[in-house]
Structures are given as structure tokens and as C-alpha cells.
């Protein structure tokens, strides 16, 4: 009995704080999502806010943008990280440490700092355009920040730059735990490098690939710092993410906390759906 | 065979170069005047001290650094204490009820911060009226919601599995209380776990942007990411000076990384052990 009480004493602070700053706000947010009005002047409107989501063109744009980032960026990054980790794991490679450190380095920068650097690099008169022009790859500057299409490309390039090394480290540590004799046996059986990659490496890394893709999906659904600092969501709303839309609804436009809370719940629902789907897909075999 | 090796080195080389290039550009630009940066100069210049003195004169970088440092250190200290106590408690005093609570806490990892910001902001706005010291625009408001994370509890619990139970028995025989065992035996033995946890917590606090952006309003309270973000959106930017500011802001985390690379990676991987 005494140890039981002692045990609860150890965990109580964390339990109270997490309830107070995670679960209680979620209940509050739900309550809020049933109300509408400006600032603190709120009235109950039932599920009106939820209906509004489906006709709100800004919300639809934000969701579409976020999906584009998700569908294009996450697979590119994961495949790139896998390739890099397999290369870095090969025995004969020299300068291994140097390559690994260099590719991992972007992870030490803060999201805001690297976003500002990318914004300058990709400005109309920025270094990227300057170099491309000088090398005659393009004959007029690309609107990396100002064109609706290229602005999305810039955001995707930026996130990929920042997070590929991070994912790579996960795969690298998992690869080091794979028994080398499996590969040797496959080589004797005449398997090609590509065959070994798809038949041995990928299946053995499946749990960690699942973990990183869920983490990346959750991260992308929450995307904020980059769009805020590289494009401000523009041009127009071409790069606006869902998180940024919630921020705008609460702190930039005339505050509509009720509707902002409704959009928040949309993200939670999306995260749950996506995580479930990825579990299903990976759990097939 | 040779072609494949050449391709491999080429691929790794290009990726490594692309990964470091923005850093090189940032460092080089911090030594050049703004005009040279816009012209695309890639050679180091002699303008570093001019940029630095402009920075010190025009922007209160020191105050922002101090704000960030105070917030990051207090957050790290408290988060480590709360997280390790809980991780230890859930693992050592394991019971069915506690396991259920633990699983519920893990659900909080699925909640995106974007979903919390509106209710949290309203909570602190309400607190401002009752207890201004922990209300909007205070360091406490930045620290409080980030003090306990399910991730750290999980991280400590996973690592506690490797802690030898005999040491607890030995402590009890020596007459130590339960908290004494934790403080005198567990904490010193788990130094590397604490180091890894400290690095991840410090980094995420130092780099935190969204919540401080919402809750800190006066210029005097601004943290480094808020300052950098403001500089980045200025109308006629002094590139050399801004790059100098970003270099200084990145220095602490880069140092932590290079000095403690092993712990750093251990901390990251800790979540999937």
C-alpha cells in the first residue's frame, strides 16, 4: 500500500500538467468549436462551424496545400533518406563520418533561422536565381517565392533539406542492427543490389519506416514556421498551411476563436485518419 | 562496379554539399556588406565587425539571447525533473492502473500544437487577470505548457528498463527513502540518459516559435526565433547584419551538436528503442 502511494507521488506532477495543458484545452477547444462570434463575445451555434468548413474556400485551400506537401514531400524525403542510409552503411565507403555529419547538419538549425536563409536564397534576385542565370539554365528569374506553383516547390525543397538527414539517422541505426550474413547469403544466391534493397532492407526496416512516415505526416500537418517565414502563406493563399490558417483566424484577422477551434479539430481528425491508414497499409503483410 | 561506386560518391557528395551550402553562405555573408551579399559574393569579406556593431546598435540581440537562454534553461531543468520522476515512477512502481494512465498520456503526443494554441491562449489571457506574473507576455507563460511532455516520460521510462533493480534494493537496505534512492542512485547512474534528454529539450525550447509568437507581445520579452523572424521580414533588409544575427542564434545549438554528437543522436533515437 505504501509503495503504491509512493509510485503515484512520482508521476503526479507530470499527469496533472499534461491534463492541464493538453487534455483540458482539447475539451475547451471542442466547447469553443460550438460557438461563434468576434473576440470574447461568443454565442452557441451548435455544429454551424463544422458545416462552414465545407464551404470555406480558405480552409479548402489550406487543406489542399497541406495535402500537396504531404503527398509530394514525405515520399521523396523518405526514399532519399533510405538511399542515403544504405549508401552510408556500406563497408567500403570512405569519409563516412564526414558525409553523415554534413547531411545531418541541417537538423541543428532552428526552423525560423533556416526559413529566413531559404527566403533570401530563393528570392527573385537571390543567389539561386543568380546562379541558375549565370549557368544559363534559365533565361529569366524563377518566382520561387512569388509564383503560386514555385512557392510550393520552395516550401517542399526547404522541408526536404531540413528533415532528410534526421530521417536518415533513424534508418542508419536500424541498418546497423541487421545481420550482415543475410546480405552475404543473398549475394551468393545472385541477388542484385536493387533486389537486396527491395527484398531485404525495406522489409526489415518496415517498422522504422512506418514510424518515420507517421512522424513526418504529423509534422507536415502541423507545418507552420516555414510557411510563416518563407512565403507568409502567399502569394495569395498559395502556400498557406492549416496551422497557419488557424493562426490567422485567431490572431491576424478579426479573431474568431470558435471557428479557429473548429479548424483545429479538423487537424486532429486528419492526424488520426492518416496515422490509422499508415498503420493499415504497413500492417498488410 | 566502378560506375556504381562513382555514382555513390557523387550522390553523397552532392547531397552533403547541398546540406552544408546554406551554412557556408550564412557564415560567408555575415562577413560581407549587404550590397555584396545581394551581388552573390561567395568569398569571405572583412565586414564582420561592421555587421556586428550595426547589430548591437540597432537590435537588442543580447536581450533576446538572454530571454531565450533563461527560458530554455528553466524549461530544460523542470522538464527533466518532471519527466524523469514520472518515467521512473511508471516503470519501477508499475501497476495496471498506472499503465492505463501512461497510455492515456501517450495520446497527448498525437495532439498538434495548432489545436492547442487557441484554448491555451485563452487560458493564459484569463490568468492574466488573476495572476499577471504567469499571464500573457511572461516567461512563465512560455515555460508552463512545455514543462511536461509525454515524449520525455516515455523516453525516461524506456531507459529505466535498463536500470538494475538490485540497486534499489541495496538502497533500501542502506536505509535510503524512496525519493533518496531516486536522487542518490538513479539520477547519477542515468547521467547519459539525462544528457540526451537535456539536449533535445534545450534545442526544442531554444527553437520554439509558435507559442512564444502568440504569448509574448512586448519587444523586451522577445526570444531569438521571434527576433530572427522579425528581421527576416524587414522591408529593406541589411543582409550582412541579419546573417550575423542568424549565425549567433545558431551557434549555441551547433556547439551542443558538435560537442555532444553521441548524446544528441541517442536522444533522437530514444523514442524508438
XYZ file of C-alpha atoms in Angstrom, chain B:
273
model
C 31.027 -1.923 -60.373
C 33.292 1.122 -60.627
C 30.456 3.101 -62.196
C 28.304 2.296 -59.202
C 30.943 3.480 -56.756
C 31.478 6.684 -58.686
C 27.731 7.262 -58.643
C 27.619 6.635 -54.902
C 30.363 9.147 -54.110
C 28.832 11.644 -56.497
C 25.376 11.263 -54.950
C 26.667 11.525 -51.375
C 28.988 14.359 -52.307
C 26.255 16.423 -53.946
C 23.824 15.790 -51.072
C 26.470 16.683 -48.499
C 27.313 19.851 -50.418
C 23.664 20.907 -50.710
C 23.261 20.222 -46.979
C 26.169 22.427 -45.929
C 25.869 25.127 -48.572
C 23.267 27.289 -46.773
C 25.512 27.240 -43.681
C 28.549 28.292 -45.687
C 26.549 31.026 -47.356
C 25.258 32.219 -43.995
C 28.745 32.371 -42.468
C 30.317 33.979 -45.541
C 27.504 36.535 -45.815
C 27.968 37.545 -42.191
C 31.427 38.825 -43.186
C 30.200 40.818 -46.177
C 28.304 44.103 -46.572
C 24.672 43.856 -47.688
C 25.421 45.011 -51.257
C 27.971 42.249 -51.793
C 25.521 39.644 -50.458
C 22.898 40.683 -52.999
C 25.515 40.520 -55.767
C 26.032 36.882 -54.852
C 29.534 37.133 -53.406
C 30.672 33.743 -52.118
C 34.062 34.773 -50.742
C 34.573 35.794 -47.119
C 34.906 39.536 -46.651
C 36.119 41.860 -43.919
C 32.790 43.332 -42.907
C 32.081 41.062 -39.917
C 32.830 43.655 -37.242
C 30.830 46.340 -39.003
C 27.900 43.913 -39.200
C 28.346 43.058 -35.543
C 28.419 46.674 -34.391
C 25.386 47.503 -36.574
C 23.627 44.580 -34.978
C 24.464 45.637 -31.440
C 23.447 49.243 -32.166
C 20.180 48.561 -33.972
C 18.850 45.407 -32.398
C 18.636 44.199 -28.855
C 20.155 40.842 -29.674
C 21.711 40.436 -26.235
C 18.364 40.766 -24.501
C 16.754 38.266 -26.876
C 19.642 35.853 -26.272
C 19.221 36.273 -22.523
C 15.446 35.720 -22.769
C 15.909 32.582 -24.841
C 18.632 31.264 -22.571
C 16.635 31.792 -19.365
C 13.536 30.181 -20.860
C 15.460 27.241 -22.349
C 17.433 26.541 -19.150
C 14.427 26.694 -16.811
C 12.316 24.607 -19.198
C 15.069 22.000 -19.513
C 15.616 21.771 -15.743
C 11.931 21.424 -14.912
C 11.104 19.156 -17.842
C 13.927 16.768 -16.921
C 12.871 16.668 -13.288
C 9.178 16.110 -14.007
C 9.765 13.734 -16.909
C 12.341 11.563 -15.151
C 10.298 11.344 -11.934
C 7.323 10.178 -13.969
C 9.262 7.801 -16.219
C 10.859 6.241 -13.143
C 7.538 6.073 -11.295
C 5.670 4.430 -14.170
C 8.363 1.783 -14.646
C 9.511 0.986 -11.095
C 6.125 1.184 -9.345
C 4.339 -0.462 -12.218
C 0.641 -1.284 -11.770
C -2.285 -1.862 -14.065
C -3.837 1.488 -13.187
C -0.576 3.334 -13.802
C -0.090 1.600 -17.152
C -3.550 2.769 -18.192
C -2.739 6.340 -17.168
C 0.563 6.105 -19.029
C -1.200 5.020 -22.226
C -3.619 7.909 -21.940
C -0.703 10.332 -21.517
C 0.870 8.956 -24.689
C -2.235 10.032 -26.607
C -1.215 13.645 -25.964
C 1.630 13.131 -28.455
C -0.996 12.963 -31.196
C -2.383 16.395 -30.354
C -0.916 19.028 -32.663
C 0.120 22.291 -31.072
C -2.009 24.165 -33.601
C -5.055 22.594 -31.957
C -3.954 23.769 -28.516
C -2.964 27.317 -29.278
C -6.392 28.920 -29.160
C -7.559 27.372 -25.856
C -4.085 27.830 -24.311
C -4.034 31.468 -25.339
C -7.461 31.970 -23.784
C -6.339 30.166 -20.637
C -3.361 32.477 -20.212
C -5.389 35.540 -21.145
C -7.790 34.576 -18.345
C -4.849 34.000 -15.969
C -3.520 37.475 -16.816
C -6.493 38.903 -14.963
C -5.985 36.715 -11.884
C -2.210 36.295 -11.658
C -0.374 38.654 -14.011
C 3.018 37.052 -13.169
C 2.114 33.934 -15.125
C -0.216 35.575 -17.659
C 0.306 36.730 -21.245
C 3.713 38.250 -22.026
C 5.620 36.471 -19.238
C 8.383 33.884 -19.372
C 6.287 31.655 -17.126
C 3.565 31.508 -19.784
C 6.122 30.286 -22.314
C 7.548 27.684 -19.939
C 4.448 26.236 -18.251
C 2.804 24.384 -21.166
C 6.118 22.868 -22.307
C 7.262 21.587 -18.900
C 5.724 18.132 -19.118
C 5.776 16.153 -22.350
C 4.666 12.594 -22.923
C 7.755 12.159 -25.075
C 10.167 12.744 -22.177
C 8.185 10.495 -19.837
C 8.260 7.785 -22.479
C 11.961 8.360 -23.084
C 12.832 8.047 -19.389
C 10.589 5.041 -18.933
C 12.263 3.214 -21.829
C 15.696 3.932 -20.407
C 14.650 2.987 -16.867
C 14.090 -0.551 -18.166
C 17.881 -0.868 -18.265
C 18.301 0.360 -14.688
C 19.186 -2.510 -12.368
C 16.538 -3.188 -9.728
C 19.122 -4.618 -7.321
C 20.410 -1.112 -6.831
C 17.018 -0.090 -5.460
C 17.056 -2.999 -3.013
C 20.602 -2.096 -1.989
C 19.478 1.474 -1.392
C 16.561 0.337 0.757
C 18.882 -1.848 2.842
C 21.176 1.148 3.291
C 18.175 2.968 4.742
C 17.515 5.386 1.904
C 13.937 6.585 1.388
C 12.211 6.096 -1.979
C 12.978 9.655 -3.084
C 16.533 9.277 -1.754
C 17.027 6.225 -3.943
C 15.845 8.205 -6.946
C 18.065 11.209 -6.222
C 21.187 9.465 -4.928
C 21.251 6.315 -7.052
C 19.034 6.680 -10.123
C 19.981 10.212 -11.184
C 23.783 9.665 -11.062
C 23.589 6.275 -12.816
C 21.378 7.629 -15.601
C 23.658 10.555 -16.479
C 23.787 9.767 -20.201
C 20.000 9.497 -20.401
C 19.721 12.890 -18.724
C 22.300 14.343 -21.099
C 20.396 13.139 -24.163
C 17.072 14.355 -22.741
C 18.617 17.722 -21.842
C 19.863 18.225 -25.388
C 16.528 17.525 -27.074
C 14.599 19.637 -24.578
C 17.025 22.533 -24.744
C 17.012 22.511 -28.544
C 13.257 22.426 -28.868
C 12.848 25.184 -26.307
C 15.572 27.344 -27.871
C 13.961 26.961 -31.292
C 10.313 27.167 -30.218
C 8.482 29.712 -32.352
C 4.719 29.328 -32.481
C 3.791 29.536 -28.797
C 6.198 32.397 -27.934
C 4.920 34.226 -31.035
C 1.410 34.073 -29.616
C 2.087 34.610 -25.940
C 4.985 37.110 -25.924
C 3.932 40.535 -27.083
C 6.339 43.227 -25.937
C 9.682 43.676 -27.699
C 11.593 43.379 -24.436
C 10.322 39.818 -23.963
C 11.084 38.536 -27.462
C 13.136 35.372 -27.864
C 15.731 34.676 -30.578
C 13.383 32.974 -33.088
C 10.926 35.873 -32.826
C 13.733 38.366 -33.351
C 15.116 36.477 -36.361
C 11.641 36.194 -37.827
C 11.127 39.966 -37.444
C 14.496 40.712 -39.024
C 13.691 38.330 -41.866
C 10.519 40.177 -42.757
C 12.011 43.671 -42.626
C 11.280 45.859 -45.632
C 14.813 46.817 -46.683
C 16.945 44.143 -45.072
C 20.621 44.590 -44.208
C 21.614 41.084 -45.309
C 25.093 41.120 -43.800
C 23.756 42.148 -40.419
C 20.847 39.681 -40.473
C 23.168 36.819 -41.402
C 25.420 37.780 -38.497
C 22.382 37.593 -36.201
C 21.421 34.159 -37.558
C 24.975 32.877 -37.118
C 24.927 33.971 -33.480
C 21.487 32.419 -32.963
C 22.594 29.121 -34.489
C 25.890 28.960 -32.609
C 24.587 27.521 -29.303
C 22.716 24.615 -30.903
C 25.556 23.936 -33.349
C 28.005 23.838 -30.429
C 25.788 21.475 -28.477
C 25.635 19.272 -31.560
C 29.377 19.152 -32.235
C 30.387 18.732 -28.597
C 27.809 16.078 -27.756
C 27.072 14.385 -31.060
C 26.656 10.945 -29.449
C 24.141 12.082 -26.843
C 22.394 14.124 -29.479
C 21.793 11.113 -31.697
C 20.952 8.939 -28.670
C 18.294 11.454 -27.687
C 16.746 11.434 -31.128
C 16.729 7.688 -31.442
C 15.479 7.261 -27.883
C 11.893 7.465 -28.994
C 12.004 4.215 -30.981
C 14.225 1.965 -28.915
